[in-house]
PDB file of C-alpha atoms in Angstrom:
ATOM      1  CA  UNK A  23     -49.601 -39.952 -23.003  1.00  0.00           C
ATOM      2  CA  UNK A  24     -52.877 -38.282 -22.163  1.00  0.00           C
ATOM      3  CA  UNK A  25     -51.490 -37.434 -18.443  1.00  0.00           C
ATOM      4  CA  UNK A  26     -48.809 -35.416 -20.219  1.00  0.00           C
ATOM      5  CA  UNK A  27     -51.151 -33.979 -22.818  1.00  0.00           C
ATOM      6  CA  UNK A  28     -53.755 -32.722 -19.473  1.00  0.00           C
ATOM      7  CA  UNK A  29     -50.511 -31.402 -17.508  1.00  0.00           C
ATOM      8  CA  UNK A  30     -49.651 -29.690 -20.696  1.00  0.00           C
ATOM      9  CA  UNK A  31     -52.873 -28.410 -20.628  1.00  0.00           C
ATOM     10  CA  UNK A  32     -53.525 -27.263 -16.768  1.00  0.00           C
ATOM     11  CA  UNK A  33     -50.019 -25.391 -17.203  1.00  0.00           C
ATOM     12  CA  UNK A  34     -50.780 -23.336 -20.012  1.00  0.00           C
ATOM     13  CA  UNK A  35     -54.320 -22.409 -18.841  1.00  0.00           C
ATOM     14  CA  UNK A  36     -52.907 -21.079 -15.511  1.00  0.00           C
ATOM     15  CA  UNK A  37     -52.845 -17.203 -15.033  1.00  0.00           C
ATOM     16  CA  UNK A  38     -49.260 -15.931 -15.115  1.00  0.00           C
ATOM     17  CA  UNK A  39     -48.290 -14.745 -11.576  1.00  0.00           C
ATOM     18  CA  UNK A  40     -48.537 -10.638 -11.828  1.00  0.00           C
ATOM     19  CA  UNK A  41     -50.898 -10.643 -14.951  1.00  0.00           C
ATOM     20  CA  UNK A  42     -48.157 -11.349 -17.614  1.00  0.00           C
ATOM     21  CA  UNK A  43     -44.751 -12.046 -18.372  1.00  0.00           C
ATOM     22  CA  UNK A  44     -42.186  -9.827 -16.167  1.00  0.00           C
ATOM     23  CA  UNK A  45     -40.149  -7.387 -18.160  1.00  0.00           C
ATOM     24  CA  UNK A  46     -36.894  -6.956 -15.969  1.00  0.00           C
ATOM     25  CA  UNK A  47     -35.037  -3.424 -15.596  1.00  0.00           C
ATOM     26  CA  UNK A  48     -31.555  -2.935 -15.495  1.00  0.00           C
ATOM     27  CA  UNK A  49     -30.346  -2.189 -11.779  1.00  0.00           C
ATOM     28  CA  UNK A  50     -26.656  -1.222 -12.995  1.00  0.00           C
ATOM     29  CA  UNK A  51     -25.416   2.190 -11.541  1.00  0.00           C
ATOM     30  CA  UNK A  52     -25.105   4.388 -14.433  1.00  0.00           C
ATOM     31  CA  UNK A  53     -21.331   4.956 -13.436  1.00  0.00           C
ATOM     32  CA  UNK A  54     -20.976   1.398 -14.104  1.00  0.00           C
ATOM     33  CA  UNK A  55     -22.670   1.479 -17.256  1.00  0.00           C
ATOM     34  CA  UNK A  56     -20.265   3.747 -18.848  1.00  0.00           C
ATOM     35  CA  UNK A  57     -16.919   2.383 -17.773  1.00  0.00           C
ATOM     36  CA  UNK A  58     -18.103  -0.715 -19.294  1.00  0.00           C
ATOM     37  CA  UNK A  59     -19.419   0.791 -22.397  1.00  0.00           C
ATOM     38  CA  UNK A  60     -15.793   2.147 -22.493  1.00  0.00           C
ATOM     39  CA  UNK A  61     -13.892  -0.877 -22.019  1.00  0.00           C
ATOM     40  CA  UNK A  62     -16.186  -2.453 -25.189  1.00  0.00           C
ATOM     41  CA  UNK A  63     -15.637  -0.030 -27.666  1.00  0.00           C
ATOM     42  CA  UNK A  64     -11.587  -0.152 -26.793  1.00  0.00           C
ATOM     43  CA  UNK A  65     -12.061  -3.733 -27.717  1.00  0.00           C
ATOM     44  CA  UNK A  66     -14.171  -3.342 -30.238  1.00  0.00           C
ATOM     45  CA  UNK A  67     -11.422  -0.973 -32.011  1.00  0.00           C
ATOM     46  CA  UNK A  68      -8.789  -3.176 -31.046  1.00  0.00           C
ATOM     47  CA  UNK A  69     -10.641  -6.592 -32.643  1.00  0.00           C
ATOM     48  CA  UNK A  70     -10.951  -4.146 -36.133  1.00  0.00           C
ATOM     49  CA  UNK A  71      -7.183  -3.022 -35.904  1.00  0.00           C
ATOM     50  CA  UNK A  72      -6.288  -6.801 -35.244  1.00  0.00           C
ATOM     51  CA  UNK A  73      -8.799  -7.953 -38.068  1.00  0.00           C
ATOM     52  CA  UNK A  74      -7.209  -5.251 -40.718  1.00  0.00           C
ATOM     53  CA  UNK A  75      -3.348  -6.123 -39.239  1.00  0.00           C
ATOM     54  CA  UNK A  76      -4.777  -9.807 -39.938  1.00  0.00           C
ATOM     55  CA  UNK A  77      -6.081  -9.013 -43.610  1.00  0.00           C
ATOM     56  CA  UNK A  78      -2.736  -7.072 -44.139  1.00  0.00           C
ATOM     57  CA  UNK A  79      -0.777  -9.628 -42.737  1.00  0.00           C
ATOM     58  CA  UNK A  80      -2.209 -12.518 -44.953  1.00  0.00           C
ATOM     59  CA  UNK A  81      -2.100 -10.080 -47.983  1.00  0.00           C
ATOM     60  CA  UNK A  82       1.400  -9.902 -47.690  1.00  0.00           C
ATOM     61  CA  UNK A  83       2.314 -13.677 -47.165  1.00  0.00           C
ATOM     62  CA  UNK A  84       0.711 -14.235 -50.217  1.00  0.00           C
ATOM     63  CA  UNK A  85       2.646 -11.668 -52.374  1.00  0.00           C
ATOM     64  CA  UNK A  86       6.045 -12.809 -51.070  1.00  0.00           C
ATOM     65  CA  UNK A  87       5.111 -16.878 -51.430  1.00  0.00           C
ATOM     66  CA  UNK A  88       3.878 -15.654 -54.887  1.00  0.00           C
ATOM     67  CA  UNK A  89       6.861 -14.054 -56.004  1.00  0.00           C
ATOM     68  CA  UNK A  90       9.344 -16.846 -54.570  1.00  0.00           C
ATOM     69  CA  UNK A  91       7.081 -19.314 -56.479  1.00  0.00           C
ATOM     70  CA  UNK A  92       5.940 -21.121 -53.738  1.00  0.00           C
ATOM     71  CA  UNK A  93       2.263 -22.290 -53.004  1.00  0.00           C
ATOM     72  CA  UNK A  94       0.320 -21.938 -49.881  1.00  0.00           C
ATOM     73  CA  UNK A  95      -2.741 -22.202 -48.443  1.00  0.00           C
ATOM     74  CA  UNK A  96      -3.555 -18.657 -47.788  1.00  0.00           C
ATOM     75  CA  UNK A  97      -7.077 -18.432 -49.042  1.00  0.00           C
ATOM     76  CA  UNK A  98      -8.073 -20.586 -46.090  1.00  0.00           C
ATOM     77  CA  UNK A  99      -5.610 -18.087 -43.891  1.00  0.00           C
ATOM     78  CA  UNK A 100      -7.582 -14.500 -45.340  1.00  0.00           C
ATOM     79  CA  UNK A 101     -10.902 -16.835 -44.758  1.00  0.00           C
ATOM     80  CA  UNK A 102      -9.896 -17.387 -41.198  1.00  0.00           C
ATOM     81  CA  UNK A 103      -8.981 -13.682 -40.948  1.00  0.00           C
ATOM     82  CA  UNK A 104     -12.723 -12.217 -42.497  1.00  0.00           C
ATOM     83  CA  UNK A 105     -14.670 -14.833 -40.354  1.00  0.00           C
ATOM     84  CA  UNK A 106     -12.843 -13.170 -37.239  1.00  0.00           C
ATOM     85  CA  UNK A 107     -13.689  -9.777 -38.549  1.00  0.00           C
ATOM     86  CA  UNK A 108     -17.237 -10.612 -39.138  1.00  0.00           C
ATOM     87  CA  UNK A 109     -17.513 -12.115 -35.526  1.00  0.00           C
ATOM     88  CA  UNK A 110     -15.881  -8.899 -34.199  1.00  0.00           C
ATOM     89  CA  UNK A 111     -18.078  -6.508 -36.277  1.00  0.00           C
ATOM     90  CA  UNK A 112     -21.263  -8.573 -35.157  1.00  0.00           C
ATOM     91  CA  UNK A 113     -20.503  -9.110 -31.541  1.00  0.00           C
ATOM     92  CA  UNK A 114     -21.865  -5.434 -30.542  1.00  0.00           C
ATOM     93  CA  UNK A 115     -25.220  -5.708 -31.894  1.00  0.00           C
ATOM     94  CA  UNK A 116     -25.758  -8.991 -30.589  1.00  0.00           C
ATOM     95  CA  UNK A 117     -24.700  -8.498 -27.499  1.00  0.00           C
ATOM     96  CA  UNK A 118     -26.921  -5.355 -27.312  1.00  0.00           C
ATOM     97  CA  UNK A 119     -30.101  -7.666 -28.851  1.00  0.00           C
ATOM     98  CA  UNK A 120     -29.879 -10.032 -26.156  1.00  0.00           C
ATOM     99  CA  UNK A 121     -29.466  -8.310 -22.960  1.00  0.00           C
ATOM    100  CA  UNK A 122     -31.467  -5.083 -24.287  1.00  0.00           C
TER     101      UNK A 122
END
C-alpha cells in the first residue's frame, strides 16, 4: 500500500513536460470545416422534421384508436418520440462542448 501511495506521490510532483497541460488546435482545412458544418445542420433539420413527423404521427394513432374505442399504448410511443427529439436537439451542443 505505501509503494502505491509514494508512486502516487513521485507522479504528481513531476513537472508536466512543456510547463503545463497541452491545449491542442484544430489542424482541419477550413474548406473541410464547412462542408461538414453543412452536412450537420442538414441532419440536424432532418432529425427535427423526423421528430415533429414522429409527434404527428403518434398524435394521430391515438385519435383514430380513440375514436374506434380501442386502447393502446401510445403514451410510451409519444415518450419514445420526445426522448428522440431531445437527443436530436441536444446532440449539437454537445458535440460542440466536447471537441471545442
Amino acid at each position: 500500500m505505501s509503494l502505491l501511495l509514494e508512486a502516487s506521490n513521485i507522479i504528481l510532483s513531476a513537472p508536466a513536460p512543456g510547463g503545463g497541460v497541452p491545449q491542442p488546435t484544430s489542424g482541419a482545412p477550413d474548406a473541410l470545416k464547412t462542408k461538414v458544418n453543412t452536412v450537420l445542420g442538414i441532419a440536424a433539420w432532418a432529425g427535427t422534421a423526423a421528430g415533429v413527423a414522429g409527434v404527428l404521427i403518434t398524435g394521430a394513432m391515438m385519435a383514430i384508436s380513440l375514436k374506434r374505442g380501442e386502447s393502446s399504448e401510445h403514451m410510451s410511443r409519444l415518450g419514445m418520440v420526445l426522448g428522440g427529439c431531445v437527443l436530436v436537439a441536444t446532440a449539437g451542443p454537445l458535440v460542440s462542448f466536447v471537441f471545442a
